[in-house]
């Protein structure tokens, strides 16, 4: 049995959809069990309550599980929560843990990455078979960060300077998770997952213009302004600090590399920005 944590989130939902299509049985670990109905689980799969803050739910959810897809929501407790889950996984006899991490986690260069790295290190020391998936920033983040300002003002406000970033389509992350969850060949592997090209925000604005027909431009803003914009969007304080910190790290060029891992595992190229923006155009137009 495979247990999917974060099952109602971006990656989890797509992963569940793919496992369902493939007929692979799984258990969907839900923080909010009320979301089970909207996930439309197939008859060979089930939902189970899974709350990182309630160890008894982790224990119960792991009973009889062979492989664990470990994803926690970004937050200051992330490492602590995942360490507890890995402890419980060891006791439950789980064979393989696929941990959703982050691109650059090994560099120690940003707060979210340090938390992911702490969790990775614990998993490494646990003796369990592991696979680390380290995706770069999702293309989908651009909807949250920029769609409204594009719609209203035709502007993208980000503190990225002229740096390019190899954004990845989060659907590709779910796809690679599905693949590695079914095959022992991915034990002890670390996959950096990026899109097929690295783009500056100026180029992203140009491509959004082409697809939406709007005249969109990029405004490079200082970190303080970015901080204020995130706070105005209602993000929790810790998350605002973490995002400003992450984009400062990325602005130094640490998120520019294009990784061959997706193509290596999947045998095809990852989704291009042009394809993604065509799919997401409605949010920007
Ligand atoms: N966004 C990016 O660009 C990016 C890039 C690289 C890595 N990552 C990493 O990806 C992960 C986030 O993935 P995502 O975008 O798929 O997640 P997401 O959409 O933010 O969803 C988070 C999931 O965690 C669940 N959750 C919340 N509190 C929980 C708790 N106490 N116990 C158990 N589950 C809980 C949520 O359930 P409810 O909805 O029911 O609360 C939801 O299913 C983070 O670890 C982040 O650092 C993100």
mmCIF file of C-alpha atoms and ligand atoms in Angstrom:
data_model
loop_
_atom_site.group_PDB
_atom_site.id
_atom_site.type_symbol
_atom_site.label_atom_id
_atom_site.label_comp_id
_atom_site.label_asym_id
_atom_site.label_seq_id
_atom_site.Cartn_x
_atom_site.Cartn_y
_atom_site.Cartn_z
ATOM 1 C CA UNK A 1 0.000 0.000 0.000
ATOM 2 C CA UNK A 2 1.114 3.566 -0.744
ATOM 3 C CA UNK A 3 0.248 6.404 1.652
ATOM 4 C CA UNK A 4 0.029 9.876 0.084
ATOM 5 C CA UNK A 5 0.371 12.774 2.524
ATOM 6 C CA UNK A 6 -0.666 16.291 1.524
ATOM 7 C CA UNK A 7 -3.246 14.478 -0.586
ATOM 8 C CA UNK A 8 -5.566 17.466 -0.993
ATOM 9 C CA UNK A 9 -2.812 19.904 -2.073
ATOM 10 C CA UNK A 10 -1.384 20.848 -5.493
ATOM 11 C CA UNK A 11 0.932 17.885 -5.896
ATOM 12 C CA UNK A 12 -1.131 15.424 -3.863
ATOM 13 C CA UNK A 13 -4.302 15.924 -5.894
ATOM 14 C CA UNK A 14 -2.499 15.453 -9.188
ATOM 15 C CA UNK A 15 -0.643 12.414 -7.857
ATOM 16 C CA UNK A 16 -3.902 10.833 -6.690
ATOM 17 C CA UNK A 17 -5.529 11.538 -10.035
ATOM 18 C CA UNK A 18 -2.668 9.803 -11.807
ATOM 19 C CA UNK A 19 -2.587 6.794 -9.451
ATOM 20 C CA UNK A 20 -6.368 6.428 -9.869
ATOM 21 C CA UNK A 21 -6.057 6.490 -13.663
ATOM 22 C CA UNK A 22 -3.323 3.851 -13.503
ATOM 23 C CA UNK A 23 -5.452 1.625 -11.227
ATOM 24 C CA UNK A 24 -2.783 1.691 -8.473
ATOM 25 C CA UNK A 25 -4.315 1.321 -4.985
ATOM 26 C CA UNK A 26 -3.361 4.028 -2.466
ATOM 27 C CA UNK A 27 -4.385 5.592 0.808
ATOM 28 C CA UNK A 28 -4.994 9.353 0.736
ATOM 29 C CA UNK A 29 -3.759 10.965 3.976
ATOM 30 C CA UNK A 30 -6.030 13.929 4.664
ATOM 31 C CA UNK A 31 -5.533 16.744 7.119
ATOM 32 C CA UNK A 32 -9.174 17.703 6.514
ATOM 33 C CA UNK A 33 -11.081 14.409 6.130
ATOM 34 C CA UNK A 34 -14.087 16.366 4.852
ATOM 35 C CA UNK A 35 -12.194 16.809 1.562
ATOM 36 C CA UNK A 36 -12.399 13.067 0.765
ATOM 37 C CA UNK A 37 -15.620 13.388 -1.252
ATOM 38 C CA UNK A 38 -14.197 15.983 -3.653
ATOM 39 C CA UNK A 39 -11.179 13.762 -4.378
ATOM 40 C CA UNK A 40 -13.442 11.102 -5.950
ATOM 41 C CA UNK A 41 -11.308 8.146 -4.867
ATOM 42 C CA UNK A 42 -11.626 4.898 -6.828
ATOM 43 C CA UNK A 43 -13.031 1.755 -5.184
ATOM 44 C CA UNK A 44 -9.571 0.177 -4.684
ATOM 45 C CA UNK A 45 -8.348 3.171 -2.605
ATOM 46 C CA UNK A 46 -9.397 4.936 0.578
ATOM 47 C CA UNK A 47 -8.987 8.124 2.613
ATOM 48 C CA UNK A 48 -7.551 8.228 6.108
ATOM 49 C CA UNK A 49 -7.111 11.079 8.562
ATOM 50 C CA UNK A 50 -3.483 12.244 8.675
ATOM 51 C CA UNK A 51 -2.506 15.209 10.836
ATOM 52 C CA UNK A 52 1.191 15.878 11.481
ATOM 53 C CA UNK A 53 0.244 17.467 14.821
ATOM 54 C CA UNK A 54 -1.566 14.288 15.988
ATOM 55 C CA UNK A 55 0.846 11.316 16.082
ATOM 56 C CA UNK A 56 -1.999 8.823 16.644
ATOM 57 C CA UNK A 57 -3.366 9.666 13.169
ATOM 58 C CA UNK A 58 0.104 9.114 11.659
ATOM 59 C CA UNK A 59 0.413 5.710 13.348
ATOM 60 C CA UNK A 60 -3.006 4.558 12.193
ATOM 61 C CA UNK A 61 -2.495 5.836 8.635
ATOM 62 C CA UNK A 62 0.833 3.980 8.301
ATOM 63 C CA UNK A 63 -0.465 0.528 9.263
ATOM 64 C CA UNK A 64 0.311 -1.880 6.422
ATOM 65 C CA UNK A 65 1.993 0.813 4.292
ATOM 66 C CA UNK A 66 5.005 -0.145 2.114
ATOM 67 C CA UNK A 67 5.727 3.206 0.486
ATOM 68 C CA UNK A 68 5.193 6.701 1.843
ATOM 69 C CA UNK A 69 4.921 9.893 -0.196
ATOM 70 C CA UNK A 70 5.977 12.494 2.364
ATOM 71 C CA UNK A 71 4.828 16.066 1.759
ATOM 72 C CA UNK A 72 4.206 18.678 4.418
ATOM 73 C CA UNK A 73 2.880 22.206 3.940
ATOM 74 C CA UNK A 74 5.546 24.926 3.954
ATOM 75 C CA UNK A 75 5.876 26.194 7.515
ATOM 76 C CA UNK A 76 8.290 26.467 10.432
ATOM 77 C CA UNK A 77 7.268 23.018 11.797
ATOM 78 C CA UNK A 78 7.955 21.208 8.526
ATOM 79 C CA UNK A 79 11.170 19.418 9.606
ATOM 80 C CA UNK A 80 9.830 18.493 13.030
ATOM 81 C CA UNK A 81 6.636 17.076 11.508
ATOM 82 C CA UNK A 82 8.421 15.055 8.854
ATOM 83 C CA UNK A 83 10.973 13.695 11.336
ATOM 84 C CA UNK A 84 8.125 12.362 13.475
ATOM 85 C CA UNK A 85 6.468 10.800 10.403
ATOM 86 C CA UNK A 86 9.740 9.086 9.390
ATOM 87 C CA UNK A 87 10.154 7.729 12.927
ATOM 88 C CA UNK A 88 6.663 6.280 12.747
ATOM 89 C CA UNK A 89 7.274 4.961 9.234
ATOM 90 C CA UNK A 90 10.320 3.025 10.472
ATOM 91 C CA UNK A 91 8.285 1.459 13.262
ATOM 92 C CA UNK A 92 5.457 0.579 10.863
ATOM 93 C CA UNK A 93 7.826 -1.281 8.502
ATOM 94 C CA UNK A 94 7.598 1.166 5.574
ATOM 95 C CA UNK A 95 10.182 0.193 2.884
ATOM 96 C CA UNK A 96 10.480 3.380 0.862
ATOM 97 C CA UNK A 97 9.929 7.070 1.591
ATOM 98 C CA UNK A 98 9.637 9.520 -1.310
ATOM 99 C CA UNK A 99 10.245 12.927 0.210
ATOM 100 C CA UNK A 100 9.059 16.090 -1.498
ATOM 101 C CA UNK A 101 11.899 18.552 -0.865
ATOM 102 C CA UNK A 102 13.018 21.715 -2.664
ATOM 103 C CA UNK A 103 15.555 22.729 -5.320
ATOM 104 C CA UNK A 104 18.707 23.985 -3.611
ATOM 105 C CA UNK A 105 17.870 22.416 -0.233
ATOM 106 C CA UNK A 106 21.457 21.140 0.033
ATOM 107 C CA UNK A 107 22.915 24.665 -0.221
ATOM 108 C CA UNK A 108 21.777 25.905 3.177
ATOM 109 C CA UNK A 109 20.935 29.166 1.392
ATOM 110 C CA UNK A 110 17.292 29.784 2.388
ATOM 111 C CA UNK A 111 15.033 29.031 5.339
ATOM 112 C CA UNK A 112 12.587 26.674 3.598
ATOM 113 C CA UNK A 113 15.478 24.730 2.076
ATOM 114 C CA UNK A 114 17.170 24.375 5.473
ATOM 115 C CA UNK A 115 14.004 22.818 6.903
ATOM 116 C CA UNK A 116 13.768 20.415 3.967
ATOM 117 C CA UNK A 117 17.454 19.544 4.374
ATOM 118 C CA UNK A 118 16.995 18.840 8.086
ATOM 119 C CA UNK A 119 14.211 16.416 7.223
ATOM 120 C CA UNK A 120 16.274 14.833 4.409
ATOM 121 C CA UNK A 121 19.189 14.297 6.798
ATOM 122 C CA UNK A 122 16.956 12.540 9.274
ATOM 123 C CA UNK A 123 15.579 10.292 6.555
ATOM 124 C CA UNK A 124 19.135 9.524 5.364
ATOM 125 C CA UNK A 125 20.114 8.510 8.899
ATOM 126 C CA UNK A 126 16.957 6.425 9.412
ATOM 127 C CA UNK A 127 18.181 3.576 7.215
ATOM 128 C CA UNK A 128 14.914 3.558 5.229
ATOM 129 C CA UNK A 129 15.095 3.527 1.457
ATOM 130 C CA UNK A 130 14.553 7.082 0.235
ATOM 131 C CA UNK A 131 14.091 9.165 -2.871
ATOM 132 C CA UNK A 132 14.330 12.954 -2.651
ATOM 133 C CA UNK A 133 12.341 15.021 -5.139
ATOM 134 C CA UNK A 134 13.710 18.566 -5.228
ATOM 135 C CA UNK A 135 11.489 20.676 -7.485
ATOM 136 C CA UNK A 136 12.300 24.234 -8.389
ATOM 137 C CA UNK A 137 9.637 26.939 -7.917
ATOM 138 C CA UNK A 138 6.340 25.916 -9.508
ATOM 139 C CA UNK A 139 5.063 27.764 -12.595
ATOM 140 C CA UNK A 140 1.726 27.691 -10.762
ATOM 141 C CA UNK A 141 3.129 30.113 -8.129
ATOM 142 C CA UNK A 142 3.001 32.817 -10.800
ATOM 143 C CA UNK A 143 -0.797 32.683 -10.691
ATOM 144 C CA UNK A 144 -0.822 33.497 -7.001
ATOM 145 C CA UNK A 145 2.000 36.025 -7.215
ATOM 146 C CA UNK A 146 1.228 37.847 -10.443
ATOM 147 C CA UNK A 147 -2.122 37.019 -12.060
ATOM 148 C CA UNK A 148 -4.074 39.801 -10.406
ATOM 149 C CA UNK A 149 -1.503 42.522 -11.151
ATOM 150 C CA UNK A 150 -1.306 41.279 -14.742
ATOM 151 C CA UNK A 151 -5.090 41.435 -15.094
ATOM 152 C CA UNK A 152 -5.434 44.851 -13.470
ATOM 153 C CA UNK A 153 -2.230 46.679 -14.486
ATOM 154 C CA UNK A 154 -0.428 44.521 -17.044
ATOM 155 C CA UNK A 155 2.522 44.280 -14.624
ATOM 156 C CA UNK A 156 4.548 41.529 -12.988
ATOM 157 C CA UNK A 157 6.064 42.735 -9.700
ATOM 158 C CA UNK A 158 8.874 40.506 -8.457
ATOM 159 C CA UNK A 159 12.284 41.103 -6.817
ATOM 160 C CA UNK A 160 14.233 38.898 -9.231
ATOM 161 C CA UNK A 161 16.391 41.416 -11.120
ATOM 162 C CA UNK A 162 17.641 39.985 -14.410
ATOM 163 C CA UNK A 163 18.054 36.474 -13.080
ATOM 164 C CA UNK A 164 16.554 33.538 -14.881
ATOM 165 C CA UNK A 165 14.694 30.736 -13.081
ATOM 166 C CA UNK A 166 13.915 27.221 -14.362
ATOM 167 C CA UNK A 167 10.306 27.120 -13.067
ATOM 168 C CA UNK A 168 8.668 23.690 -13.190
ATOM 169 C CA UNK A 169 5.047 22.717 -13.818
ATOM 170 C CA UNK A 170 3.872 21.140 -10.523
ATOM 171 C CA UNK A 171 2.034 18.495 -12.582
ATOM 172 C CA UNK A 172 5.457 17.195 -13.647
ATOM 173 C CA UNK A 173 6.390 16.781 -9.984
ATOM 174 C CA UNK A 174 3.331 14.591 -9.374
ATOM 175 C CA UNK A 175 4.155 12.617 -12.516
ATOM 176 C CA UNK A 176 7.692 11.839 -11.407
ATOM 177 C CA UNK A 177 6.421 11.006 -7.878
ATOM 178 C CA UNK A 178 4.042 8.453 -9.360
ATOM 179 C CA UNK A 179 6.897 6.889 -11.345
ATOM 180 C CA UNK A 180 9.381 6.641 -8.457
ATOM 181 C CA UNK A 181 6.737 5.267 -6.068
ATOM 182 C CA UNK A 182 6.390 2.116 -8.120
ATOM 183 C CA UNK A 183 10.010 1.192 -8.673
ATOM 184 C CA UNK A 184 12.893 0.208 -6.354
ATOM 185 C CA UNK A 185 15.343 1.473 -8.994
ATOM 186 C CA UNK A 186 14.799 4.953 -7.522
ATOM 187 C CA UNK A 187 16.056 4.024 -4.047
ATOM 188 C CA UNK A 188 18.786 6.410 -2.811
ATOM 189 C CA UNK A 189 18.246 8.807 -5.728
ATOM 190 C CA UNK A 190 17.980 12.593 -5.551
ATOM 191 C CA UNK A 191 16.136 14.274 -8.400
ATOM 192 C CA UNK A 192 16.325 18.012 -9.034
ATOM 193 C CA UNK A 193 13.164 18.747 -10.994
ATOM 194 C CA UNK A 194 13.034 21.832 -13.221
ATOM 195 C CA UNK A 195 11.345 23.003 -16.362
ATOM 196 C CA UNK A 196 13.134 22.615 -19.718
ATOM 197 C CA UNK A 197 14.408 26.218 -19.821
ATOM 198 C CA UNK A 198 15.383 29.045 -17.527
ATOM 199 C CA UNK A 199 13.582 32.369 -18.040
ATOM 200 C CA UNK A 200 14.024 35.913 -16.784
ATOM 201 C CA UNK A 201 10.927 37.742 -15.541
ATOM 202 C CA UNK A 202 11.209 40.033 -18.583
ATOM 203 C CA UNK A 203 10.910 36.984 -20.831
ATOM 204 C CA UNK A 204 8.036 35.604 -18.739
ATOM 205 C CA UNK A 205 6.209 38.943 -19.147
ATOM 206 C CA UNK A 206 6.805 38.784 -22.917
ATOM 207 C CA UNK A 207 5.345 35.274 -23.121
ATOM 208 C CA UNK A 208 2.359 36.171 -20.933
ATOM 209 C CA UNK A 209 1.756 39.095 -23.341
ATOM 210 C CA UNK A 210 1.832 36.778 -26.345
ATOM 211 C CA UNK A 211 -0.665 34.331 -24.877
ATOM 212 C CA UNK A 212 -3.073 36.799 -23.264
ATOM 213 C CA UNK A 213 -2.883 39.513 -25.914
ATOM 214 C CA UNK A 214 -2.251 42.044 -23.125
ATOM 215 C CA UNK A 215 0.747 44.330 -22.971
ATOM 216 C CA UNK A 216 2.526 42.893 -19.895
ATOM 217 C CA UNK A 217 5.804 44.201 -18.486
ATOM 218 C CA UNK A 218 8.055 43.265 -15.578
ATOM 219 C CA UNK A 219 8.836 45.628 -12.693
ATOM 220 C CA UNK A 220 11.854 44.606 -10.627
ATOM 221 C CA UNK A 221 10.900 45.643 -7.091
ATOM 222 C CA UNK A 222 13.078 45.777 -3.957
ATOM 223 C CA UNK A 223 12.585 43.034 -1.330
ATOM 224 C CA UNK A 224 10.797 45.478 1.041
ATOM 225 C CA UNK A 225 8.105 46.148 -1.552
ATOM 226 C CA UNK A 226 7.745 42.445 -2.267
ATOM 227 C CA UNK A 227 7.390 41.871 1.481
ATOM 228 C CA UNK A 228 4.604 44.469 1.665
ATOM 229 C CA UNK A 229 2.791 42.960 -1.335
ATOM 230 C CA UNK A 230 2.851 39.449 0.184
ATOM 231 C CA UNK A 231 1.638 40.752 3.540
ATOM 232 C CA UNK A 232 -1.206 42.589 1.771
ATOM 233 C CA UNK A 233 -2.194 39.287 0.120
ATOM 234 C CA UNK A 234 -2.819 37.921 3.627
ATOM 235 C CA UNK A 235 0.047 35.412 3.831
ATOM 236 C CA UNK A 236 1.090 34.485 7.393
ATOM 237 C CA UNK A 237 4.133 36.412 8.685
ATOM 238 C CA UNK A 238 6.486 33.424 8.660
ATOM 239 C CA UNK A 239 5.548 32.632 5.060
ATOM 240 C CA UNK A 240 6.101 36.255 3.979
ATOM 241 C CA UNK A 241 9.627 36.168 5.452
ATOM 242 C CA UNK A 242 10.299 32.738 3.898
ATOM 243 C CA UNK A 243 9.188 33.873 0.428
ATOM 244 C CA UNK A 244 11.267 37.076 0.541
ATOM 245 C CA UNK A 245 14.234 34.998 1.672
ATOM 246 C CA UNK A 246 13.648 32.427 -1.109
ATOM 247 C CA UNK A 247 13.406 35.020 -3.869
ATOM 248 C CA UNK A 248 16.560 36.765 -2.612
ATOM 249 C CA UNK A 249 18.328 33.400 -2.910
ATOM 250 C CA UNK A 250 16.903 32.873 -6.384
ATOM 251 C CA UNK A 251 17.840 36.415 -7.491
ATOM 252 C CA UNK A 252 21.476 35.433 -6.929
ATOM 253 C CA UNK A 253 21.135 32.805 -9.657
ATOM 254 C CA UNK A 254 20.708 29.720 -7.479
ATOM 255 C CA UNK A 255 17.496 28.631 -9.248
ATOM 256 C CA UNK A 256 18.710 29.007 -12.839
ATOM 257 C CA UNK A 257 20.085 25.563 -13.613
ATOM 258 C CA UNK A 258 18.109 23.223 -15.867
ATOM 259 C CA UNK A 259 18.132 19.641 -14.594
ATOM 260 C CA UNK A 260 18.010 16.548 -16.837
ATOM 261 C CA UNK A 261 16.357 14.439 -14.080
ATOM 262 C CA UNK A 262 12.761 14.652 -15.288
ATOM 263 C CA UNK A 263 13.720 13.592 -18.797
ATOM 264 C CA UNK A 264 15.978 10.867 -17.417
ATOM 265 C CA UNK A 265 13.179 9.356 -15.293
ATOM 266 C CA UNK A 266 10.189 10.001 -17.566
ATOM 267 C CA UNK A 267 11.807 9.600 -21.001
ATOM 268 C CA UNK A 268 10.334 12.865 -22.275
ATOM 269 C CA UNK A 269 10.884 16.589 -21.834
ATOM 270 C CA UNK A 270 9.172 18.421 -18.954
ATOM 271 C CA UNK A 271 6.308 20.808 -19.698
ATOM 272 C CA UNK A 272 7.476 24.000 -21.363
ATOM 273 C CA UNK A 273 6.559 27.426 -20.029
ATOM 274 C CA UNK A 274 4.704 28.115 -23.293
ATOM 275 C CA UNK A 275 2.473 25.063 -22.812
ATOM 276 C CA UNK A 276 1.839 25.906 -19.163
ATOM 277 C CA UNK A 277 0.967 29.549 -19.811
ATOM 278 C CA UNK A 278 -1.463 28.494 -22.541
ATOM 279 C CA UNK A 279 -3.186 26.191 -20.000
ATOM 280 C CA UNK A 280 -3.186 28.918 -17.322
ATOM 281 C CA UNK A 281 -3.961 31.878 -19.596
ATOM 282 C CA UNK A 282 -7.484 32.310 -18.202
ATOM 283 C CA UNK A 283 -6.083 33.381 -14.839
ATOM 284 C CA UNK A 284 -4.039 36.207 -16.428
ATOM 285 C CA UNK A 285 -6.421 37.438 -19.120
HETATM 286 N N1 LIG B 1 5.336 25.968 -4.352
HETATM 287 C C1 LIG B 1 6.557 25.762 -4.796
HETATM 288 O O1 LIG B 1 7.023 26.440 -5.724
HETATM 289 C C2 LIG B 1 7.415 24.673 -4.196
HETATM 290 C C3 LIG B 1 8.645 24.380 -4.780
HETATM 291 C C4 LIG B 1 9.434 23.379 -4.217
HETATM 292 C C5 LIG B 1 8.990 22.686 -3.100
HETATM 293 N N2 LIG B 1 7.777 23.003 -2.554
HETATM 294 C C6 LIG B 1 7.314 22.260 -1.368
HETATM 295 O O2 LIG B 1 6.092 21.612 -1.704
HETATM 296 C C7 LIG B 1 5.333 21.427 -0.521
HETATM 297 C C8 LIG B 1 3.937 21.948 -0.748
HETATM 298 O O3 LIG B 1 3.329 21.179 -1.781
HETATM 299 P P1 LIG B 1 1.894 21.554 -2.354
HETATM 300 O O4 LIG B 1 1.985 22.884 -3.045
HETATM 301 O O5 LIG B 1 1.386 20.395 -3.102
HETATM 302 O O6 LIG B 1 1.082 21.725 -1.009
HETATM 303 P P2 LIG B 1 -0.204 22.611 -0.737
HETATM 304 O O7 LIG B 1 -1.042 22.735 -1.972
HETATM 305 O O8 LIG B 1 0.214 23.819 0.008
HETATM 306 O O9 LIG B 1 -0.991 21.645 0.257
HETATM 307 C C9 LIG B 1 -0.526 21.355 1.535
HETATM 308 C C10 LIG B 1 -1.151 20.046 1.985
HETATM 309 O O10 LIG B 1 -0.765 19.793 3.337
HETATM 310 C C11 LIG B 1 -1.934 19.502 4.097
HETATM 311 N N3 LIG B 1 -1.760 19.876 5.491
HETATM 312 C C12 LIG B 1 -1.890 21.102 6.073
HETATM 313 N N4 LIG B 1 -1.694 21.010 7.400
HETATM 314 C C13 LIG B 1 -1.458 19.698 7.665
HETATM 315 C C14 LIG B 1 -1.227 18.957 8.864
HETATM 316 N N5 LIG B 1 -1.192 19.548 10.083
HETATM 317 N N6 LIG B 1 -1.059 17.622 8.766
HETATM 318 C C15 LIG B 1 -1.109 16.988 7.564
HETATM 319 N N7 LIG B 1 -1.317 17.630 6.399
HETATM 320 C C16 LIG B 1 -1.488 18.974 6.455
HETATM 321 C C17 LIG B 1 -3.046 20.292 3.421
HETATM 322 O O11 LIG B 1 -4.300 19.781 3.785
HETATM 323 P P3 LIG B 1 -5.562 20.783 4.039
HETATM 324 O O12 LIG B 1 -5.758 21.489 2.735
HETATM 325 O O13 LIG B 1 -6.675 19.888 4.393
HETATM 326 O O14 LIG B 1 -5.126 21.701 5.149
HETATM 327 C C18 LIG B 1 -2.687 20.062 1.942
HETATM 328 O O15 LIG B 1 -3.131 18.804 1.513
HETATM 329 C C19 LIG B 1 6.055 22.170 0.591
HETATM 330 O O16 LIG B 1 6.807 21.256 1.357
HETATM 331 C C20 LIG B 1 6.959 23.134 -0.187
HETATM 332 O O17 LIG B 1 8.087 23.557 0.564
HETATM 333 C C21 LIG B 1 6.976 23.956 -3.079
#
